[in-house]
mmCIF file of C-alpha atoms and ligand atoms in Angstrom:
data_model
loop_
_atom_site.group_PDB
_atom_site.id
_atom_site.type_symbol
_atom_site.label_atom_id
_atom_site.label_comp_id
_atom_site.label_asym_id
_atom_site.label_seq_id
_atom_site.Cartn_x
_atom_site.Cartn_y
_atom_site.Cartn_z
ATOM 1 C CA UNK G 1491 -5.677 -20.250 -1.150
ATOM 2 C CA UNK G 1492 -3.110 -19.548 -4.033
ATOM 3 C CA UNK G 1493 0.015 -19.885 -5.511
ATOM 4 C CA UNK G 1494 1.499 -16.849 -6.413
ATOM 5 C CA UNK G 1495 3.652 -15.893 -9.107
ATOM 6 C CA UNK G 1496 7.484 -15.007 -7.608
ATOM 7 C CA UNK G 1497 9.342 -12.082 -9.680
ATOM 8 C CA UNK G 1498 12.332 -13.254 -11.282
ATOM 9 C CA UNK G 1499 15.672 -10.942 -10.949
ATOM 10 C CA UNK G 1500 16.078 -9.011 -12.874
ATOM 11 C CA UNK G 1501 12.486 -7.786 -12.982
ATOM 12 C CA UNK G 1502 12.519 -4.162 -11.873
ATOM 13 C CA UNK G 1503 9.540 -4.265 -10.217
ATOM 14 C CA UNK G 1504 11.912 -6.083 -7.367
ATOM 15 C CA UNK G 1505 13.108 -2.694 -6.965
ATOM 16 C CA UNK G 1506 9.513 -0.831 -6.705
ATOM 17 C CA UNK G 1507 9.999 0.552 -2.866
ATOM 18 C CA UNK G 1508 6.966 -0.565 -0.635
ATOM 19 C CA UNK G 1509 4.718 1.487 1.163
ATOM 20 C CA UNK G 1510 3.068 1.108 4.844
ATOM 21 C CA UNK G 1511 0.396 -0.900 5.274
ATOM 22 C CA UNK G 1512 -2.754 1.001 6.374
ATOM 23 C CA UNK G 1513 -5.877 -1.221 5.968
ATOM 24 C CA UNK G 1514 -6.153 -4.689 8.004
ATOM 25 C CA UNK G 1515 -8.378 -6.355 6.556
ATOM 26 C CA UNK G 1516 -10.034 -9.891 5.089
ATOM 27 C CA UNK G 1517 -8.087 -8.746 1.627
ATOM 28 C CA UNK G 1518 -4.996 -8.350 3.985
ATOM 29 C CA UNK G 1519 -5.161 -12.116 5.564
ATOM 30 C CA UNK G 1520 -5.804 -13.574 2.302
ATOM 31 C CA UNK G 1521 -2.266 -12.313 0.655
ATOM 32 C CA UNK G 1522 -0.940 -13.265 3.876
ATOM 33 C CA UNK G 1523 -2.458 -16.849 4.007
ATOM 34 C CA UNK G 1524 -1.548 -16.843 0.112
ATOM 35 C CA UNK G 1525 2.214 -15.724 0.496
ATOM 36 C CA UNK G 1526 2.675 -18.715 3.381
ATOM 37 C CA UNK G 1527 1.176 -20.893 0.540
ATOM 38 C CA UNK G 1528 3.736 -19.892 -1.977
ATOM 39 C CA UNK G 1529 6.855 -19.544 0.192
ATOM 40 C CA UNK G 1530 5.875 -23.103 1.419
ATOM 41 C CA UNK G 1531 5.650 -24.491 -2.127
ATOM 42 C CA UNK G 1532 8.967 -23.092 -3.543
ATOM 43 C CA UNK G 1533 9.784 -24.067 -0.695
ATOM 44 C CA UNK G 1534 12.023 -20.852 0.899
ATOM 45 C CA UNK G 1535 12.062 -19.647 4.747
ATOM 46 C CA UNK G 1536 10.994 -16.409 4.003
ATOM 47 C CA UNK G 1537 9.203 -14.115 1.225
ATOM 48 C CA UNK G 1538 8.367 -10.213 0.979
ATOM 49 C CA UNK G 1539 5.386 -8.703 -0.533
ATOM 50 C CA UNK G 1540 7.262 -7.203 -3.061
ATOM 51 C CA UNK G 1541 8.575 -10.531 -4.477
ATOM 52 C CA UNK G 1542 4.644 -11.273 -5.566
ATOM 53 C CA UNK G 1543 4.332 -7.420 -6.971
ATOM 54 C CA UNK G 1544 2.472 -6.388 -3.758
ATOM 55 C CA UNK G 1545 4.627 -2.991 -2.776
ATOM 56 C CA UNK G 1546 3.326 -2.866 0.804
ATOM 57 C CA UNK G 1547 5.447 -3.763 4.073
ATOM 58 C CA UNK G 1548 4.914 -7.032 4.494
ATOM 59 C CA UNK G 1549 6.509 -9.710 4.858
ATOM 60 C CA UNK G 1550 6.523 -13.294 6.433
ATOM 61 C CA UNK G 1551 8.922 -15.846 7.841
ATOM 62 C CA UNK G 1552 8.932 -19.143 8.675
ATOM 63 C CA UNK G 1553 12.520 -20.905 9.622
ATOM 64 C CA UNK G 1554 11.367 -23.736 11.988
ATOM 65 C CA UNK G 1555 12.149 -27.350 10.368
ATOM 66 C CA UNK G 1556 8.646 -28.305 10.996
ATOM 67 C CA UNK G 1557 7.096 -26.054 8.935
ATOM 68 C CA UNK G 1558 4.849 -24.233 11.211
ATOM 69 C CA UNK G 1559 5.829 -21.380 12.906
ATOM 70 C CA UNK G 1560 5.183 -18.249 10.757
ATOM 71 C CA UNK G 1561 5.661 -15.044 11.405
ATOM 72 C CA UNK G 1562 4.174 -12.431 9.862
ATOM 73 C CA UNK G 1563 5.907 -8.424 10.016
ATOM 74 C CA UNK G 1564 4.291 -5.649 8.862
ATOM 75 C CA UNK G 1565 5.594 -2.600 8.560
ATOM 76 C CA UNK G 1566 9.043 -3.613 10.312
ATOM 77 C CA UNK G 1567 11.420 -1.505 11.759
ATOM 78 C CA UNK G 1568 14.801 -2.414 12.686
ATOM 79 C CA UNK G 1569 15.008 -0.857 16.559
ATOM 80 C CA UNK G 1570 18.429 -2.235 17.084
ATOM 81 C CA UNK G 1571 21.385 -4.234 15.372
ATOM 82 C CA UNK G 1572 24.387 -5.680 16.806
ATOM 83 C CA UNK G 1573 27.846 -4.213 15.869
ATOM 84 C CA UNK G 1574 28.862 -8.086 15.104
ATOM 85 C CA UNK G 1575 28.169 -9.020 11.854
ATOM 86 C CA UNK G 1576 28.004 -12.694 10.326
ATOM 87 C CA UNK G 1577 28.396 -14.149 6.789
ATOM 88 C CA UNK G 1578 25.564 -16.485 5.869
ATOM 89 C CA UNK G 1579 24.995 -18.061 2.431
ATOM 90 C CA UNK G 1580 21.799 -16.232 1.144
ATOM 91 C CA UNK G 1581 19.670 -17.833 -1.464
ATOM 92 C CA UNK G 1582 16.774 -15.920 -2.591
ATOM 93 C CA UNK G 1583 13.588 -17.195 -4.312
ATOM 94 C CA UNK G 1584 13.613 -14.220 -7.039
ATOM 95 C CA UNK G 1585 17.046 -15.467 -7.691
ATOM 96 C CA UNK G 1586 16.890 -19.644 -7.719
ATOM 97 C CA UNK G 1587 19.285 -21.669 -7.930
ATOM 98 C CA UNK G 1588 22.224 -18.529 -6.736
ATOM 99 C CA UNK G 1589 23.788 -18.934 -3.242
ATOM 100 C CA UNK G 1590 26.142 -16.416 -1.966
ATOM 101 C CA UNK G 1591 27.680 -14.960 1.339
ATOM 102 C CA UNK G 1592 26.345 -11.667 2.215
ATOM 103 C CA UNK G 1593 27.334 -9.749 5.550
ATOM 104 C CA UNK G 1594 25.142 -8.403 7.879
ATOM 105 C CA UNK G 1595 24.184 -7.756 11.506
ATOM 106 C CA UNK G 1596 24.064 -11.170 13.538
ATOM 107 C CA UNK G 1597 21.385 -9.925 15.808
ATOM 108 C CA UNK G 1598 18.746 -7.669 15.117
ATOM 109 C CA UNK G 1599 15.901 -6.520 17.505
ATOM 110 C CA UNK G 1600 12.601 -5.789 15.463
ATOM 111 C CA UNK G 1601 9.413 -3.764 16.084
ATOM 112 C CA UNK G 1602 6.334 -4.587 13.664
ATOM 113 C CA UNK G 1603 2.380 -5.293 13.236
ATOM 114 C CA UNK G 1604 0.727 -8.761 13.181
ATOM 115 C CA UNK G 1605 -1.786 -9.203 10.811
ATOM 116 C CA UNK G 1606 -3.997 -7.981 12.848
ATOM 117 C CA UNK G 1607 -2.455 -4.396 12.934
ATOM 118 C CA UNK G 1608 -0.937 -5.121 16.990
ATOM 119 C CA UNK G 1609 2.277 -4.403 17.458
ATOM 120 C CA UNK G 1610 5.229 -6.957 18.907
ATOM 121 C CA UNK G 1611 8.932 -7.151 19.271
ATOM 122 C CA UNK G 1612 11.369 -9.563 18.757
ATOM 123 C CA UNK G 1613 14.766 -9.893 19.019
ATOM 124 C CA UNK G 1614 16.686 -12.288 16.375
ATOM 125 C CA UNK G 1615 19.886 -14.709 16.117
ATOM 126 C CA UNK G 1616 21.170 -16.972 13.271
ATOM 127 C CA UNK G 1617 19.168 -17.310 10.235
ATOM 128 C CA UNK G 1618 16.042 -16.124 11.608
ATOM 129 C CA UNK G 1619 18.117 -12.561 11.676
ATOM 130 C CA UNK G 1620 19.182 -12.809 8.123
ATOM 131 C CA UNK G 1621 16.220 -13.695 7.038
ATOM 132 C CA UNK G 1622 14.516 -10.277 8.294
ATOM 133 C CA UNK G 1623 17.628 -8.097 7.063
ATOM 134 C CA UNK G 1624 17.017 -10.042 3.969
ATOM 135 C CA UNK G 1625 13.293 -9.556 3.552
ATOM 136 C CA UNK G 1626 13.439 -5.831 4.338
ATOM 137 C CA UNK G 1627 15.738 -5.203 2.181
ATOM 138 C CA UNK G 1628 13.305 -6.374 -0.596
ATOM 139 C CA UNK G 1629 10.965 -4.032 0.901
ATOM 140 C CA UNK G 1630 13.556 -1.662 -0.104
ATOM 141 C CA UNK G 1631 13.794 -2.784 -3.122
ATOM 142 C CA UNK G 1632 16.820 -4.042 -3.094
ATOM 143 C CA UNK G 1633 18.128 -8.211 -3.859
ATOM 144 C CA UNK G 1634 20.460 -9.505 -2.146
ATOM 145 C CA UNK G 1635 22.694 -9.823 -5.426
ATOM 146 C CA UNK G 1636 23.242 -5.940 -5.147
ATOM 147 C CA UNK G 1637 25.587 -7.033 -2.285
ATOM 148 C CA UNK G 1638 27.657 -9.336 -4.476
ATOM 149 C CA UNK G 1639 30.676 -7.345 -7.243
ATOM 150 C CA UNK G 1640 29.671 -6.070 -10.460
ATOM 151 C CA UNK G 1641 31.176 -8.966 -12.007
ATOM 152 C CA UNK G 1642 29.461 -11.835 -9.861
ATOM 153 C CA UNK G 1643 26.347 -9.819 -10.739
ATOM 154 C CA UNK G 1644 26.153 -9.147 -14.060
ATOM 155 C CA UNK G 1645 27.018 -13.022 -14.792
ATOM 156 C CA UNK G 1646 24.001 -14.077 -12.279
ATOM 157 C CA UNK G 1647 21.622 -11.326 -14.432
ATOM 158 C CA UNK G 1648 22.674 -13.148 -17.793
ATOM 159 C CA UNK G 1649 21.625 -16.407 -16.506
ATOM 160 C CA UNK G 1650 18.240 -15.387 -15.368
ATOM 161 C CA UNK G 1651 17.850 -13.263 -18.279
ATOM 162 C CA UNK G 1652 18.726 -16.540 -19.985
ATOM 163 C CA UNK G 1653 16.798 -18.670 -18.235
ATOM 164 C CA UNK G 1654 13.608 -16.466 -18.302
ATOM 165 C CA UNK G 1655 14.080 -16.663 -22.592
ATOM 166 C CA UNK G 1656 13.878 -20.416 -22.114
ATOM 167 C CA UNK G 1657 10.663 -20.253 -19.569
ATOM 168 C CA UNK G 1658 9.258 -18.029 -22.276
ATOM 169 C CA UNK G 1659 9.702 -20.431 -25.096
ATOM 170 C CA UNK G 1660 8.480 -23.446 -22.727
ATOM 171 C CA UNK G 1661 5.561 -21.260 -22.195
ATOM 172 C CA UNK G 1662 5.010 -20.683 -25.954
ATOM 173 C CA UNK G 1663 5.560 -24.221 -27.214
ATOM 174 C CA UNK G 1664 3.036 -25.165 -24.265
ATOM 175 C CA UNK G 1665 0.409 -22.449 -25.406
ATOM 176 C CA UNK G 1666 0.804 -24.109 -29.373
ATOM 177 C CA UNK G 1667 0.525 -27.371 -28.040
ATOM 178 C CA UNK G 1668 -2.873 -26.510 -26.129
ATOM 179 C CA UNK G 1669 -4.095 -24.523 -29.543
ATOM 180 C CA UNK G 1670 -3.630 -27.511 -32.054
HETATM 181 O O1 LIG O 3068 13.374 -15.190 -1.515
HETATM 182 C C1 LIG O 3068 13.423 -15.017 -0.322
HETATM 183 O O2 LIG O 3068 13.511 -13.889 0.129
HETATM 184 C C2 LIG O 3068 13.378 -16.219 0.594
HETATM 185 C C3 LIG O 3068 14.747 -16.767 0.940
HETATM 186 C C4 LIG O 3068 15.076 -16.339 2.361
HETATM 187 C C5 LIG O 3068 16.520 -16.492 2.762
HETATM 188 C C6 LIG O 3068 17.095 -17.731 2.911
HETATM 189 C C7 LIG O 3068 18.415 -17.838 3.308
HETATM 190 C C8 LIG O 3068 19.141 -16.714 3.543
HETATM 191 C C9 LIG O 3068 18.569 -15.488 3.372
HETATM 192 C C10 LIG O 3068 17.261 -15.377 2.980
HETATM 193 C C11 LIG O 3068 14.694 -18.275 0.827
HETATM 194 O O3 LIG O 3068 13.949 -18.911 1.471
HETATM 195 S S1 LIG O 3068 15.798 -19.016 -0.277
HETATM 196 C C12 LIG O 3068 15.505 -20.774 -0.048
HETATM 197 C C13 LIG O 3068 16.178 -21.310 1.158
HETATM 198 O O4 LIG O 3068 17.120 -20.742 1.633
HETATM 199 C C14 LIG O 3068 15.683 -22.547 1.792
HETATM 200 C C15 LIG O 3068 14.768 -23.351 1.183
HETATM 201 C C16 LIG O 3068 14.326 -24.509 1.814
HETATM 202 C C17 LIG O 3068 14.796 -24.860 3.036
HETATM 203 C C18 LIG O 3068 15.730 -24.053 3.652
HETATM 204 C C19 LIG O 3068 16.175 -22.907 3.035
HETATM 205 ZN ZN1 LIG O 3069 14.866 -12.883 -1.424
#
């Protein structure tokens, strides 16, 4: 298994749109069983293909306090939504360290693939429903900053933009230090 590498707002590839799976295969369970590794590390609750530059519908969720109930969607389609809708405080793992309340449906019914390419249903509450509006809107290409004013997000793109200089310099200093 592998970590992965997590895009970083605001990389555009976060906003590549992803296309339906079509193969299930080995290659398929081992970005799966990779993903799980990396959203487990970060540690988040949740992580879309697109977030590791993979633009295909997948994505996997895991919000149980133990650790080991994960859920893998692919090719999700929302078959129904509630007309209620809920604020929850959305972090994101392309955007760390940024929390902010974003509206959306607070129950959502879902039809996708396992890994295995068989289809299932379920119907969500609570986080476990954010978490899918959130992760399919990446497959969208869209972060959940987008949902946030103009102001609120052009401050949170010049402190990753920020940030991502520093991580760069690190990354250089490190790369000297391994040369001499
Ligand atoms: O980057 C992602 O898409 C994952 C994201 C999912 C999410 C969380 C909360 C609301 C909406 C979407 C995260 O996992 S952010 C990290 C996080 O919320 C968390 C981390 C550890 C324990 C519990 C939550
Ligand atoms: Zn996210």
């Amino acid at each position: 298994m592998a970590i992965l590498n997590i895009l970083r707002y605001p990389d555009p590839r976060l906003h590549k749109v992803a296309k339906p799976v079509t193969v299930f295969d080995a290659k398929l369970e081992q970005l799966v069983a990779d993903m799980a590794e990396t959203m487990y590390e970060a540690p988040g609750v949740g992580l879309a293909a697109s977030q590791v530059d993979f633009h295909e519908q997948l994505l996997i969720i895991d919000t149980s306090d133990t650790k080991d109930a994960l859920t893998v969607f692919i090719n999700p389609e929302i078959i129904w939504a509630s007309d209620e809708m809920q604020v929850y405080d959305e972090g994101c793992l392309s955007v760390p360290g940024v929390y902010d309340g974003v509206e959306r449906h607070a129950r959502v019914k879902v039809r996708a693939l396992d890994v295995k390419g068989l289809p299932f249903e379920l119907e969500a509450d609570g986080l476990l429903a954010v978490c899918i509006q959130h992760e399919m809107d990446h497959l969208l290409g869209k972060v959940f900053v987008e949902y946030l004013s103009p102001l609120k997000r052009n401050r949170i793109k010049t402190k990753m933009q920020k940030e991502e200089r520093g991580l760069q310099r690190e990354e250089m200093l490190r790369a000297q230090g391994r040369r001499f």
